[in-house]
PDB file of C-alpha atoms in Angstrom:
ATOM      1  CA  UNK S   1      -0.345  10.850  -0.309  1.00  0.00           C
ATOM      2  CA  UNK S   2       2.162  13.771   0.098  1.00  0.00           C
ATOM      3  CA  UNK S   3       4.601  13.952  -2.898  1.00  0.00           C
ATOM      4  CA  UNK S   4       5.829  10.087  -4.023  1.00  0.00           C
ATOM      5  CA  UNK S   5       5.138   8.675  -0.364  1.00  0.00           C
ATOM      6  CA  UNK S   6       1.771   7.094  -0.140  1.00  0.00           C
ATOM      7  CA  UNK S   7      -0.039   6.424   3.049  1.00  0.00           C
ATOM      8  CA  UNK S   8      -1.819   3.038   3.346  1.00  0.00           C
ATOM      9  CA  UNK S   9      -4.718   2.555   6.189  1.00  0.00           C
ATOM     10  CA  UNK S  10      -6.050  -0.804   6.058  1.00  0.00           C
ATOM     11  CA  UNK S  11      -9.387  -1.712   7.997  1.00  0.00           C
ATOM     12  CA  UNK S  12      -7.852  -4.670   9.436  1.00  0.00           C
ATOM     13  CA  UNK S  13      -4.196  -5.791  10.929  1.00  0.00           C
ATOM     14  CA  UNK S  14      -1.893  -5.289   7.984  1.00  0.00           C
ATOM     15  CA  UNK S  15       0.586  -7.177   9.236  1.00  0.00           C
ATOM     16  CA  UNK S  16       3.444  -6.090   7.050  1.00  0.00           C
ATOM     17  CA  UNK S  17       6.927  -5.057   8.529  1.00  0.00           C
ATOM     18  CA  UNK S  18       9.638  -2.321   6.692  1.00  0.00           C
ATOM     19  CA  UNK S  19      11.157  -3.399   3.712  1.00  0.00           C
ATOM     20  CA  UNK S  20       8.154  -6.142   3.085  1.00  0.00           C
ATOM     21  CA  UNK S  21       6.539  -5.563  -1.076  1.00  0.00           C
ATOM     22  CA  UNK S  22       3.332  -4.940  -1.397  1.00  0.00           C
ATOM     23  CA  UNK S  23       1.357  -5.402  -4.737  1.00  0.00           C
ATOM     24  CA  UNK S  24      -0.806  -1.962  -5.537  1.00  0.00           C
ATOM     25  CA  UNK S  25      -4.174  -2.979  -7.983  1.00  0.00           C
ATOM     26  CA  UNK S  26      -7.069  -1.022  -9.134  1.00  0.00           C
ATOM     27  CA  UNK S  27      -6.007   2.392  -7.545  1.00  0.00           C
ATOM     28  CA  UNK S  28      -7.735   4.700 -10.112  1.00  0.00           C
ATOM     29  CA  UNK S  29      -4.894   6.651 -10.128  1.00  0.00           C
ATOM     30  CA  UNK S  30      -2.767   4.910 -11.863  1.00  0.00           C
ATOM     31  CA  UNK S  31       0.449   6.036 -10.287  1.00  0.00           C
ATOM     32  CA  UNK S  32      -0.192   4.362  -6.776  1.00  0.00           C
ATOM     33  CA  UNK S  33      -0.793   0.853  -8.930  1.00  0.00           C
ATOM     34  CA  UNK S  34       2.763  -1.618  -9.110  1.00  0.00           C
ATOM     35  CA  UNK S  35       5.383  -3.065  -6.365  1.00  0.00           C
ATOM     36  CA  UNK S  36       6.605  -1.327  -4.286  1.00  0.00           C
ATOM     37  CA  UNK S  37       8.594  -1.490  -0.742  1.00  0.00           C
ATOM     38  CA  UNK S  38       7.074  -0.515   2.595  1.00  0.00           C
ATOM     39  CA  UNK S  39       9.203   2.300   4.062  1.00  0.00           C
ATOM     40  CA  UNK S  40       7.788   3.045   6.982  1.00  0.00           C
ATOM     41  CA  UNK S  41       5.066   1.530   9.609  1.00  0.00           C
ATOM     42  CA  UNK S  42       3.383   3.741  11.848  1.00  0.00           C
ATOM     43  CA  UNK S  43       1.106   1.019  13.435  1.00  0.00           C
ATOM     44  CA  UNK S  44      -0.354  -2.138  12.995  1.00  0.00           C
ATOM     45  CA  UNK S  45      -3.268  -0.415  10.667  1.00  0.00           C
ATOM     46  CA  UNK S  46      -0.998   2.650   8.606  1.00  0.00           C
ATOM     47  CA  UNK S  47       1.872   1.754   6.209  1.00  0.00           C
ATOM     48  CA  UNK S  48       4.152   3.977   4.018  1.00  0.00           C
ATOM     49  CA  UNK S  49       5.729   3.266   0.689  1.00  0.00           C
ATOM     50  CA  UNK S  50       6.954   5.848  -1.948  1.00  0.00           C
ATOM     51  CA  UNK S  51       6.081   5.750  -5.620  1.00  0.00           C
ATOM     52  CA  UNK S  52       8.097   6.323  -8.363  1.00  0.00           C
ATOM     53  CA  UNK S  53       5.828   9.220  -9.771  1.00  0.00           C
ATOM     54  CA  UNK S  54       3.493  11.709  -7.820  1.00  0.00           C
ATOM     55  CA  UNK S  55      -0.140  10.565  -7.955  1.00  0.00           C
ATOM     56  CA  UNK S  56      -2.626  13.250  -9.041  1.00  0.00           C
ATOM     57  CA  UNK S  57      -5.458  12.630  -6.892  1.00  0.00           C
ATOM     58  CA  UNK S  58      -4.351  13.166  -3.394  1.00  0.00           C
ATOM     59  CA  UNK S  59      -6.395  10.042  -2.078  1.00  0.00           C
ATOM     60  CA  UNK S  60      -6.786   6.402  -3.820  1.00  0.00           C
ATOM     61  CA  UNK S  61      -9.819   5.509  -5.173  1.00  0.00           C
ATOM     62  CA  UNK S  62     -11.624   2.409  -6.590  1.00  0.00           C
ATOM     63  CA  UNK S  63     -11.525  -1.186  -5.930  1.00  0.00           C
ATOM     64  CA  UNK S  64      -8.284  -1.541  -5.360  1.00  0.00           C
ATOM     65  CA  UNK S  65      -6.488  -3.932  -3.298  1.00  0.00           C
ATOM     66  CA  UNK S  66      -3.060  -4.022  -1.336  1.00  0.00           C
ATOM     67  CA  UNK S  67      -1.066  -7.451  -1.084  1.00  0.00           C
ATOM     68  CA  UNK S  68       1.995  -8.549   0.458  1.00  0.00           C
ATOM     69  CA  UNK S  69       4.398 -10.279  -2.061  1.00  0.00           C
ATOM     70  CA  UNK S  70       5.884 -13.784  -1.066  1.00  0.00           C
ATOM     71  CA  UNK S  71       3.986 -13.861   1.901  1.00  0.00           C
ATOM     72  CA  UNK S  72       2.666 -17.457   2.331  1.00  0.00           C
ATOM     73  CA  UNK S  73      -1.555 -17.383   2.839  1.00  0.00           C
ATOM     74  CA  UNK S  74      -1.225 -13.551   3.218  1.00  0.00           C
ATOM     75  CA  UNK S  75      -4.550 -11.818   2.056  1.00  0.00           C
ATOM     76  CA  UNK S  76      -5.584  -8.533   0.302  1.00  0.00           C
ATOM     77  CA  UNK S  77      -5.893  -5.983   2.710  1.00  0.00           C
ATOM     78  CA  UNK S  78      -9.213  -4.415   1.930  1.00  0.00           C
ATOM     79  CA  UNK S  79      -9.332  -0.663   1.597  1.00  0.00           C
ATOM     80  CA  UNK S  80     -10.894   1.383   4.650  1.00  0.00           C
TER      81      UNK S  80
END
């Protein structure tokens, strides 16, 4: 992350377009956890969305998972 906007790389296909919400669990930081709107795509792996508070560790870490919201049959995108 750099400042509130938090880079997402998935290992597979994310799928997600701007403007989708995507459901942050498990991040140990707590401050990348909640829903939040994708900003910005960069490709079909790397996602953006900005957080309301500056996380503290500069990468995510833990089990944490990544889910579109209202997305019918959409999975977690696992962590790379």
């Amino acid at each position: 992350s750099s400042g509130t906007t938090v880079t997402v790389v998935s290992a597979d296909a994310h799928n997600v377009t701007r403007d989708t919400l995507v459901d942050v669990r498990n991040v140990n930081d707590n401050a990348y956890n909640g829903v939040y709107q994708v900003t910005n795509v960069i490709d079909a792996y790397t996602f953006e969305y900005v957080c309301s508070t500056a996380p503290s560790d500069s990468v995510g870490s833990g089990q944490y998972t990544v889910t579109p919201v209202n997305s019918y049959g959409a999975p977690s995108l696992p962590s790379s």
